[in-house]
Each structure stands twice: as C-alpha cells, then as structure tokens.
CSV table of C-alpha atoms in Angstrom, one decimal:
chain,number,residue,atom,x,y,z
A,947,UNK,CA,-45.0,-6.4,-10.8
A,948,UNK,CA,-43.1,-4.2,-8.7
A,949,UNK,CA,-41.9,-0.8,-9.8
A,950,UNK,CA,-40.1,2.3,-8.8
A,951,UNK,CA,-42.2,5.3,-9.3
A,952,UNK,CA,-42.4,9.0,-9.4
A,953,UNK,CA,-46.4,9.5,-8.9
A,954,UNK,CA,-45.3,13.2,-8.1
A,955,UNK,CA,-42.3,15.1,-9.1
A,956,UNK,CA,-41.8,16.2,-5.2
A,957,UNK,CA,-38.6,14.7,-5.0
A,958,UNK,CA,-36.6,11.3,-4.1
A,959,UNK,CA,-38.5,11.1,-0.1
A,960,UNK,CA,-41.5,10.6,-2.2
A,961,UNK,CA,-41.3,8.1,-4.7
A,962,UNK,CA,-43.2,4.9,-4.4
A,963,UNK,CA,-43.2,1.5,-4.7
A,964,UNK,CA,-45.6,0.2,-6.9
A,965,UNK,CA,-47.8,-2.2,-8.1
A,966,UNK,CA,-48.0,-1.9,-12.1
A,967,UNK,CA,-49.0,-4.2,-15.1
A,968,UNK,CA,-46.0,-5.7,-16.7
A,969,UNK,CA,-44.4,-4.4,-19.8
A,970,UNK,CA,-45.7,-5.3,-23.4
A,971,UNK,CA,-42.1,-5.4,-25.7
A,972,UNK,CA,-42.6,-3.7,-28.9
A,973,UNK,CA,-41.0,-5.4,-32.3
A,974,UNK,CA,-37.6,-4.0,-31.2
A,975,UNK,CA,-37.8,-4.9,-27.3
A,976,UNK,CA,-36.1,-7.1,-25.7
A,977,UNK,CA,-38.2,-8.2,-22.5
A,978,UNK,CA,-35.6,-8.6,-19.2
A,979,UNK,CA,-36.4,-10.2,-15.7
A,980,UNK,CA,-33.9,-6.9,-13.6
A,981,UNK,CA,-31.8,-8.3,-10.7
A,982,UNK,CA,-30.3,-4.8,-10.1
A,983,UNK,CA,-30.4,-1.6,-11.2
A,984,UNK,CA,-28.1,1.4,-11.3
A,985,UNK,CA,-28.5,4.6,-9.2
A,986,UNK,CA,-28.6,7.5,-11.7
A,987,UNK,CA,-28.3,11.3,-11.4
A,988,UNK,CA,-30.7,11.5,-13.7
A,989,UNK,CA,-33.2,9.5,-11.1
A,990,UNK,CA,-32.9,12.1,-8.9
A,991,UNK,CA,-33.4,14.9,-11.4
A,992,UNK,CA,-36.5,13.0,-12.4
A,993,UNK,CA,-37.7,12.7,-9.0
A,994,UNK,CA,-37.9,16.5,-8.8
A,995,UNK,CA,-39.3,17.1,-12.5
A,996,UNK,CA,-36.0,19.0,-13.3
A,997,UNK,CA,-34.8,16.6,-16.0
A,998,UNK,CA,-34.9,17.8,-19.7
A,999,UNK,CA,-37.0,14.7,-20.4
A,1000,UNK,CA,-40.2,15.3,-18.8
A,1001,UNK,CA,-42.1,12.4,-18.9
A,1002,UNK,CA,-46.1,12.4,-17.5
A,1003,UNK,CA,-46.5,11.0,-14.1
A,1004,UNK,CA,-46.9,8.3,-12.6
A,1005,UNK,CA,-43.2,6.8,-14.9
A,1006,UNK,CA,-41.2,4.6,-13.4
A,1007,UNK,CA,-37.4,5.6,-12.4
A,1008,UNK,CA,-34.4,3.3,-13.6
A,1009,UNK,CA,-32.1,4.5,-16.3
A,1010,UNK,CA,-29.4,1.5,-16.1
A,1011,UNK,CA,-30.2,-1.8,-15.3
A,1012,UNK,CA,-28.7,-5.7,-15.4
A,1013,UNK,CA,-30.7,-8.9,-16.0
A,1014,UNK,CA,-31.7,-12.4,-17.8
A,1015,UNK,CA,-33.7,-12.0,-21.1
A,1016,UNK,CA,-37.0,-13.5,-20.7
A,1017,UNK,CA,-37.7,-12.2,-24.6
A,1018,UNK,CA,-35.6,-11.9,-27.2
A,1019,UNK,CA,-38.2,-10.7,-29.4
A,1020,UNK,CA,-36.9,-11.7,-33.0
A,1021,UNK,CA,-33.4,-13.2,-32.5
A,1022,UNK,CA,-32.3,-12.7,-35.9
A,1023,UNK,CA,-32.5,-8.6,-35.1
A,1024,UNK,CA,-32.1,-8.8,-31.9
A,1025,UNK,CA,-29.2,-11.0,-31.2
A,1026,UNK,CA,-29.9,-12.2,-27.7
A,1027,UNK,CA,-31.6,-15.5,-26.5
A,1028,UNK,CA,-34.0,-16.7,-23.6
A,1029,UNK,CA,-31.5,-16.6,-20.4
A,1030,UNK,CA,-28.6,-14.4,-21.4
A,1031,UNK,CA,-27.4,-12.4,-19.0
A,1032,UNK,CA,-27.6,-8.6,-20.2
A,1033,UNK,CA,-27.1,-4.7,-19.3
A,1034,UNK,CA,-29.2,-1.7,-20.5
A,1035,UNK,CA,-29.7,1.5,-20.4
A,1036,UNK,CA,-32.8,4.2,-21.6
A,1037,UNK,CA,-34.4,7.3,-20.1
A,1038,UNK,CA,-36.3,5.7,-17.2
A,1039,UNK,CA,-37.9,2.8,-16.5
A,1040,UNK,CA,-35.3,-0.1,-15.2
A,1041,UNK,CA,-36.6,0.3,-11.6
A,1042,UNK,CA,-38.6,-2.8,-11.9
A,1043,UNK,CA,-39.1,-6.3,-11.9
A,1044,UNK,CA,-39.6,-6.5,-15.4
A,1045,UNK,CA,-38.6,-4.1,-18.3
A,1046,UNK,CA,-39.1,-3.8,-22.0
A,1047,UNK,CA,-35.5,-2.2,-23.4
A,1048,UNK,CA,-34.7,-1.5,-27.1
A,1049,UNK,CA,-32.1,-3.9,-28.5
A,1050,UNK,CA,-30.5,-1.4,-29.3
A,1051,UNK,CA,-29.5,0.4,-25.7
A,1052,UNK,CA,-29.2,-3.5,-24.4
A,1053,UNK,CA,-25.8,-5.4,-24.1
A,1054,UNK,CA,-24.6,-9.0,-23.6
A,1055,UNK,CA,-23.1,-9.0,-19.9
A,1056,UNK,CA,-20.0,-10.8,-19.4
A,1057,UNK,CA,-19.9,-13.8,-17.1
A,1058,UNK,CA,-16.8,-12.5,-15.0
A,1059,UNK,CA,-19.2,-9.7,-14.1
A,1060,UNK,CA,-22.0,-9.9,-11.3
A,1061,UNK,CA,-25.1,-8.0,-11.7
A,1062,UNK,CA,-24.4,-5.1,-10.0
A,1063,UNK,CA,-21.4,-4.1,-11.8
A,1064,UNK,CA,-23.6,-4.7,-14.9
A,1065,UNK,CA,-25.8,-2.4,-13.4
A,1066,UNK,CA,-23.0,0.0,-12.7
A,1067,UNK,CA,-21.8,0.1,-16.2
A,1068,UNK,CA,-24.0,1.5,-18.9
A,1069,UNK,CA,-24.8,5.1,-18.7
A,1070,UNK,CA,-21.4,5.9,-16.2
A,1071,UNK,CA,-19.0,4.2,-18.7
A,1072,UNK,CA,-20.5,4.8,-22.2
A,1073,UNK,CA,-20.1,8.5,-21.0
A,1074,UNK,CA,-16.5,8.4,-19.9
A,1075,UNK,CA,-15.9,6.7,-23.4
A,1076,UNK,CA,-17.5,9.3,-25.1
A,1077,UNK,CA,-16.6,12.2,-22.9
A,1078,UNK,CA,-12.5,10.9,-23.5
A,1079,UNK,CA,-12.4,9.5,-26.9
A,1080,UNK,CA,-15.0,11.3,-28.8
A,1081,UNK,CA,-15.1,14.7,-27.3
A,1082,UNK,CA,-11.6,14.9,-25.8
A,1083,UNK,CA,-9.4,13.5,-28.4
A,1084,UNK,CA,-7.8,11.7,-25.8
A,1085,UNK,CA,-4.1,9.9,-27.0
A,1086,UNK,CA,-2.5,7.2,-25.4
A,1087,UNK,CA,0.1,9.3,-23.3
A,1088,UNK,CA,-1.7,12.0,-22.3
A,1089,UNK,CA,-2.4,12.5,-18.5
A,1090,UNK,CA,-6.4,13.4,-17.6
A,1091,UNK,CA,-7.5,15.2,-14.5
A,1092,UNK,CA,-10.7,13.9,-13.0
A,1093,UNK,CA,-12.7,15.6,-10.8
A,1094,UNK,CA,-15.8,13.9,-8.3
A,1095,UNK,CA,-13.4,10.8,-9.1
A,1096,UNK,CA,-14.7,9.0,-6.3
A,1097,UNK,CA,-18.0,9.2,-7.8
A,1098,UNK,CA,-19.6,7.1,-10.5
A,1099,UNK,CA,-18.7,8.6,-13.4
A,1100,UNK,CA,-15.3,9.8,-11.9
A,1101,UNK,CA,-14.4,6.5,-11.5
A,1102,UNK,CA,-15.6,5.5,-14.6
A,1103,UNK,CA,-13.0,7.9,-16.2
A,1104,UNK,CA,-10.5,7.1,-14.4
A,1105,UNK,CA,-10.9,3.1,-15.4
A,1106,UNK,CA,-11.7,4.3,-19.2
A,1107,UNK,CA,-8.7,6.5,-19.6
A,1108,UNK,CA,-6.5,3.9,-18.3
A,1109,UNK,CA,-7.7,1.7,-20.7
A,1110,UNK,CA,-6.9,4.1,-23.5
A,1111,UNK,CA,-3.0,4.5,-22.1
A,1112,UNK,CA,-3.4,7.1,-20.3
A,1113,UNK,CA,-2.3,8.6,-16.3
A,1114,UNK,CA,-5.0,10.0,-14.3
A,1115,UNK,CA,-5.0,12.3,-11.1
A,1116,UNK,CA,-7.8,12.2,-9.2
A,1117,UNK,CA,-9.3,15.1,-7.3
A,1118,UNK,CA,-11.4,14.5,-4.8
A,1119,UNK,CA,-12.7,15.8,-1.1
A,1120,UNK,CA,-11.8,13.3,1.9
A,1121,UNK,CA,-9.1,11.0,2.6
A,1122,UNK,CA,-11.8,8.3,2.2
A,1123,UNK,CA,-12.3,9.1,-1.2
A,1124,UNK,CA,-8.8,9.5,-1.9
A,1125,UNK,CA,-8.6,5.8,-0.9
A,1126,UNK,CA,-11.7,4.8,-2.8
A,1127,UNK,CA,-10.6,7.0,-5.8
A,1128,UNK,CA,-6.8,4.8,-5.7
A,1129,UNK,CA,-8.5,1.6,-5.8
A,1130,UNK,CA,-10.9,2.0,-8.4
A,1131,UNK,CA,-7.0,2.8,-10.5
A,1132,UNK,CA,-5.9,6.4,-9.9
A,1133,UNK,CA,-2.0,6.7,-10.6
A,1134,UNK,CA,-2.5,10.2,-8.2
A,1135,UNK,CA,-4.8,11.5,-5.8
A,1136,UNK,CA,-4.9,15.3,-4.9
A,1137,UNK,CA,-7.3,15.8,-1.8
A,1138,UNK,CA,-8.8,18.9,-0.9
A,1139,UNK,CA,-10.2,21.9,-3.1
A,1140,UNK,CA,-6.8,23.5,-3.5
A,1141,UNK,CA,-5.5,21.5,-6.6
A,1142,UNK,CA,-3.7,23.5,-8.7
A,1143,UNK,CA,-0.2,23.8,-7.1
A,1144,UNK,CA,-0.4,20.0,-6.6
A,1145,UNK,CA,-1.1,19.4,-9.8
A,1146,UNK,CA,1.7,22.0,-11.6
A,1147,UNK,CA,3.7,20.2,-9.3
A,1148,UNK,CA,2.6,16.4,-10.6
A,1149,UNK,CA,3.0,17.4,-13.9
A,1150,UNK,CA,6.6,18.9,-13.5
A,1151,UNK,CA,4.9,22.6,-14.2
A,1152,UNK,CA,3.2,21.2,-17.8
A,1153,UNK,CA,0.0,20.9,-16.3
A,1154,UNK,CA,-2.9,18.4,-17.5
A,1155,UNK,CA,-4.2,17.2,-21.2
A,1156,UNK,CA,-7.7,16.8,-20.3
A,1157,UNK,CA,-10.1,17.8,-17.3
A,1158,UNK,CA,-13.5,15.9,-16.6
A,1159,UNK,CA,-15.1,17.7,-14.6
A,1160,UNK,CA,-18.6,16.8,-13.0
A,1161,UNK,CA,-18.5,19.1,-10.2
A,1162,UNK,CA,-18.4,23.1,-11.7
A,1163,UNK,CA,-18.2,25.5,-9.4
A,1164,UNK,CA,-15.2,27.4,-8.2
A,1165,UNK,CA,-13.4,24.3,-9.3
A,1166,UNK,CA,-13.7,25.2,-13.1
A,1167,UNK,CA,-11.7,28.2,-13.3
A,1168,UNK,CA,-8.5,26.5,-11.6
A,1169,UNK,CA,-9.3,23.5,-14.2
A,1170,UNK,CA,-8.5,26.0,-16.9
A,1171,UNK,CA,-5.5,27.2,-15.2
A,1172,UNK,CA,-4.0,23.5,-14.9
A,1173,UNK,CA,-4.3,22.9,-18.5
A,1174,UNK,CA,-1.2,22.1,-20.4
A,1175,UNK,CA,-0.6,24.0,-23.9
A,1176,UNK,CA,-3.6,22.5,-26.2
A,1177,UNK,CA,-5.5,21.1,-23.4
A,1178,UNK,CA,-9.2,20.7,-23.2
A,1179,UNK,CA,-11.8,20.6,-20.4
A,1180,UNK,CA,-14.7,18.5,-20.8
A,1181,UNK,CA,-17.8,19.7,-19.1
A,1182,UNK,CA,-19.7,16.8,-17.7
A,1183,UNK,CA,-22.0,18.0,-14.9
A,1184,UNK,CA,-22.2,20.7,-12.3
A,1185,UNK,CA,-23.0,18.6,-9.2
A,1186,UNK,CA,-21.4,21.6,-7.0
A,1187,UNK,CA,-24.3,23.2,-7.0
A,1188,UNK,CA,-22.8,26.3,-7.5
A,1189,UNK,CA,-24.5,27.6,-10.4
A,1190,UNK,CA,-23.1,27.6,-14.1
A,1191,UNK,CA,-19.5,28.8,-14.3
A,1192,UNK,CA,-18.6,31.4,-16.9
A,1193,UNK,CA,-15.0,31.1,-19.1
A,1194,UNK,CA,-13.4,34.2,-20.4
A,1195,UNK,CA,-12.4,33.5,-23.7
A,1196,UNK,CA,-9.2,35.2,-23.9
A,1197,UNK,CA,-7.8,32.4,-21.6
A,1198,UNK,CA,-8.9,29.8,-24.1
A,1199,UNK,CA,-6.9,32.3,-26.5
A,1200,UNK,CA,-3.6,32.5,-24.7
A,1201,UNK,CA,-3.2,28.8,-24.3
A,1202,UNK,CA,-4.7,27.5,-27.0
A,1203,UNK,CA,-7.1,25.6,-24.8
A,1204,UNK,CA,-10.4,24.1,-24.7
A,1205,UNK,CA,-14.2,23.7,-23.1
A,1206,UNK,CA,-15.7,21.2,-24.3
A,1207,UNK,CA,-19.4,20.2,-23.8
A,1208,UNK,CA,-20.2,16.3,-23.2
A,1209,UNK,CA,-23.7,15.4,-23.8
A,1210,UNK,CA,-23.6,11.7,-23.9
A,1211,UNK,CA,-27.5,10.4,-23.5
A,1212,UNK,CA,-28.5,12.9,-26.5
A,1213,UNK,CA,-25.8,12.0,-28.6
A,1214,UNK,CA,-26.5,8.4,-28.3
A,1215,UNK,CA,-29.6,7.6,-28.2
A,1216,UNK,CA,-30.3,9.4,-31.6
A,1217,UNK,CA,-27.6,7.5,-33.6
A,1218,UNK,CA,-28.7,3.9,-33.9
A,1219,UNK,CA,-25.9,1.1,-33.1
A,1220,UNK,CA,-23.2,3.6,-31.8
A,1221,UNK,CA,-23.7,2.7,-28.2
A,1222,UNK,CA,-23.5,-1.0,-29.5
A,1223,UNK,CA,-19.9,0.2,-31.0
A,1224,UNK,CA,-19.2,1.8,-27.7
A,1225,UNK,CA,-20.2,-1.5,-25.6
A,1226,UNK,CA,-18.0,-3.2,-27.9
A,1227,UNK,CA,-14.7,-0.8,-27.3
A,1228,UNK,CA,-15.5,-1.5,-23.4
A,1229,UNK,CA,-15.2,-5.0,-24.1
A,1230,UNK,CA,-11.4,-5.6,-24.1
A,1231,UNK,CA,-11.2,-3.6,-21.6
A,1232,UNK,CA,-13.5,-5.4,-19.3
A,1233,UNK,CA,-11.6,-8.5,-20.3
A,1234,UNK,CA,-8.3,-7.5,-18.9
A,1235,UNK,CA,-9.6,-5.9,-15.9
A,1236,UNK,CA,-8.8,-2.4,-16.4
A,1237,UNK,CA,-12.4,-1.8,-16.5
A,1238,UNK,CA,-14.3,-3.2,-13.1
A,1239,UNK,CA,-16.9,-0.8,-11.7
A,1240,UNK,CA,-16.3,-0.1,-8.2
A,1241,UNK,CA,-20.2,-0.6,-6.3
A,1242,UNK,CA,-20.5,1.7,-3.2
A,1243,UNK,CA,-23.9,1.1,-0.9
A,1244,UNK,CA,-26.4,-1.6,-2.4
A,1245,UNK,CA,-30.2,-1.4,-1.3
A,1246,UNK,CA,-33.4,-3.2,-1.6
A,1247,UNK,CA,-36.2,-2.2,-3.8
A,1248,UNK,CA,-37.7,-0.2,-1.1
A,1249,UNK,CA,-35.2,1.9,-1.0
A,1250,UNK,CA,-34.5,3.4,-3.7
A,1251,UNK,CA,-35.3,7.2,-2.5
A,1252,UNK,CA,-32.7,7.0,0.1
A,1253,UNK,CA,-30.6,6.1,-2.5
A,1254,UNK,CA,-31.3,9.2,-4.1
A,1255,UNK,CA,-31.0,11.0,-0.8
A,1256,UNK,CA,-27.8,9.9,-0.4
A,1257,UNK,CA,-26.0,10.8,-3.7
A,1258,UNK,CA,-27.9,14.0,-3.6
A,1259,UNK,CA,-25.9,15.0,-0.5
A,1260,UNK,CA,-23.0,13.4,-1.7
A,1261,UNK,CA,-22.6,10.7,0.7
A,1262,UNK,CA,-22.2,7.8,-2.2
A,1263,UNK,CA,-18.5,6.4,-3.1
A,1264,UNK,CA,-18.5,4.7,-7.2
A,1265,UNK,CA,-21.4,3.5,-8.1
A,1266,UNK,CA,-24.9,2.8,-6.0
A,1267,UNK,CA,-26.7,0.0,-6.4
A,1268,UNK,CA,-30.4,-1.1,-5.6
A,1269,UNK,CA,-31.2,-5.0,-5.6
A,1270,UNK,CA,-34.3,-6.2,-7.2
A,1271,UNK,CA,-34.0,-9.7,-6.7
C-alpha cells in the first residue's frame, strides 16, 4: 500500500511516497480503508524531527484521518462494523491507504459529513473542546478571543465556543482571512496586529473572558492586556515563530487573571474513553450545524509535502486536506 513517509527527518520537501506492507491490527485495532486525511502541525514538526514524539525512521506521517472500517476487530469492544464510515486520530500514521487505529482514538462519522471534514475534525476540534471547556472554564455568556482564527484550530474554536453559548472575536492578518474567519461563525473580526483598542472597544472597555491563542509572540502580552477581570489565556501554540513569550506575574496579580497551558494530545491519549466523551459532546453540535469544519486547499497523495510547505509559511485558510482516494 501506499504511504506518507518521513525516511529522513530533513523536512516536509523530503518526505516520500511509499510503498509499505499493510498494517496488522492488534486486539484493540480497528483496521480502516483512509479516503482522506488531515494536515497536521504536528506533520510538519515530524518532518523535521522536532516533535516531542520521536518516532525511528522510516514512520509514516498522518495524525487525523477519515474512512470505511474494513475491520472491526471484536465488535462487542470495539463497537464499529465492516463499512462504517469513521474518523480517527493517533500520533502518526493516517497518511496511507490503510491504517490500524485504536478503537479507542476512532469515532463513528456522521452521514451529513463528507470525508474531508471527518478528516478536518479530530485532533483540531477535540482541542478547542478541551482547550474551552476543560482548561478555560468557559460559561455560556462569556465572549472568547481567538487568535490564528482563520487557521484550523482557530476555526475550530470559534465553531466550539459557539456551541457552548458563547461570542467570539476573531483576530486575524488579511482581509481574506477576515472573510474566511466570518464564515466559518465569527460574531467579530479584528484584522491586523493592532488588536487591543479594537477589542476594549468591542467589549464596551470590559475586555475578553478567554484568549486562545496559537500564535505567541508579541501578540501574547496585548492578550493579557485585553483580559476582562478573572480572565484566562489559554496557550495553545506559538506558530509566530517568535520564540516563547515571558508573563510577569504581577499582571496576573492585579487582575486576577490567567495563563493557562493546553496540552490536548498528552492529556488524551493517557486517559482511556475521554476522547470518546469528547467525540460525543461534539455530537449535538455537529447535528445542528454549529460545528462544520471549514476545508481550505485539498491535495492528492503526492502531495502531501507541499501541504506542509504551505501551512508552514502560513499560506493555508481552516483546515488542509490530502485525498487518498
């Protein structure tokens, strides 16, 4: 079978298309034939051997994926049968034709979804959910600031936090974003990296509940300074590039503020059904349409480094997707 690899960890211009044996499902494997597969930051980290998973060359790339199961393994544990449509997600290893998942990081896809936006789902939602609900406190009311929200897990957030009641103002960089960022759900868009005033002045001079921010940089300290009294920012990523920011305490001090860390994938995967609890929150969401993962550029197969390319120099708009079949 065909299969996205990393042969050496030189970055995304040198991953290959390979030719692999198929995968052998262990007792708690479910065996899926991919359609499509989700580009991942994590891909790209991987390409270059910067990831804190560091798995041995030659590994195959893929951390969310959508497809038919070809095995259920046992159904009575597993739950699935031969030919239902499913989405997963694990470290690596989607970026094929074929794939062995745990049951447990594998979810029934609904039939009003295709399987790119069952490719688009997994890791980018499952982190909003946790970043909002369980490390944000998030309540229905509360208005959340999302930075990068054009990108996949910005508009992710923005979908998620509308689904738990709340307003969102999007930050982003272009007036094409800003567009992108409104139809994926944002109630406000603020363009540009000058925020702040823009968003005192959204807020009526309150400022902000909650700040995902993916991006760091000389965005973060400003994120602090929009916060409303008992607000919390929730630290996602630092695509910037900028380096790590610093936060002088005393701020957090004077108004009673938060950082908050959000480490979704190591939370997870070490607590066995959550992400089947999470997947199942989604659910009611997905059925009224709050939740509907916006897809960007699609590629083939072949492709899948300039995918990577692309989001590295932040050309990609939601959620990229490469078509296996």
């Amino acid at each position: 079978m065909r299969a996205v690899q990393v042969v050496t960890p030189t970055g995304p211009a040198d991953i290959e298309v390979r030719e692999v044996d198929p995968p052998t499902p262990g007792p708690h494997d479910v065996l899926v034939e991919v359609h499509s597969v989700g580009v991942a930051f994590p891909d790209l980290l991987l390409s270059r051997g910067e990831y804190q998973f560091k798995p041995e060359p030659p590994f195959t790339l893929g951390v969310d994926f959508a497809g038919v199961v070809l095995d259920p393994g046992s159904p009575e544990s597993s739950g699935f049968t031969v030919g239902q449509r499913v989405a997963g997600v694990n470290l690596n290893g989607g970026a094929a034709e074929l794939v062995a998942n745990p049951a447990i990081f594998t979810f029934a896809l609904p039939d009003t979804l295709s399987y790119d936006a069952g490719a688009a789902l997994p890791m980018n939602y499952l982190t909003a959910l946790f970043a909002l609900e369980e490390r944000g406190g998030l309540r229905e009311g509360e208005t959340v600031l999302v930075h990068g929200a054009a990108g996949g897990v910005g508009t992710a957030t923005l979908q998620v936090a509308k689904g738990l009641g709340a307003r969102t103002i999007a930050v982003v960089s272009t007036e094409e974003k800003a567009a992108f960022a409104r139809a994926a759900g944002a109630d406000d868009v603020v363009v540009g990296p000058d925020f702040r005033d823009a968003v005192k002045e959204l807020t009526g001079g309150t400022g902000v509940d909650v700040v995902l921010d993916v991006v760091g940089g000389d965005a973060f300290t400003d994120s602090l300074r929009c916060l409303a009294e008992q607000g919390r920012v929730l630290v996602v990523g630092f695509a910037a590039g900028q380096g790590i920011p610093e936060v002088k305490v005393n701020r957090l001090l004077l108004g009673n503020t938060d950082v908050r860390g959000v480490g979704w994938g190591a939370y997870a995967m070490t607590r066995p059904g959550y992400m089947q609890r999470q997947w199942h929150r989604l659910a009611p969401m997905i059925e009224s349409g709050v939740v509907k993962p916006p897809i960007g550029a699609t590629y083939d197969l072949a492709d899948f480094g300039r995918a990577l390319v692309d989001m590295d120099e932040r050309r990609t708009l939601g959620k990229s997707v490469v078509r296996v079949r």
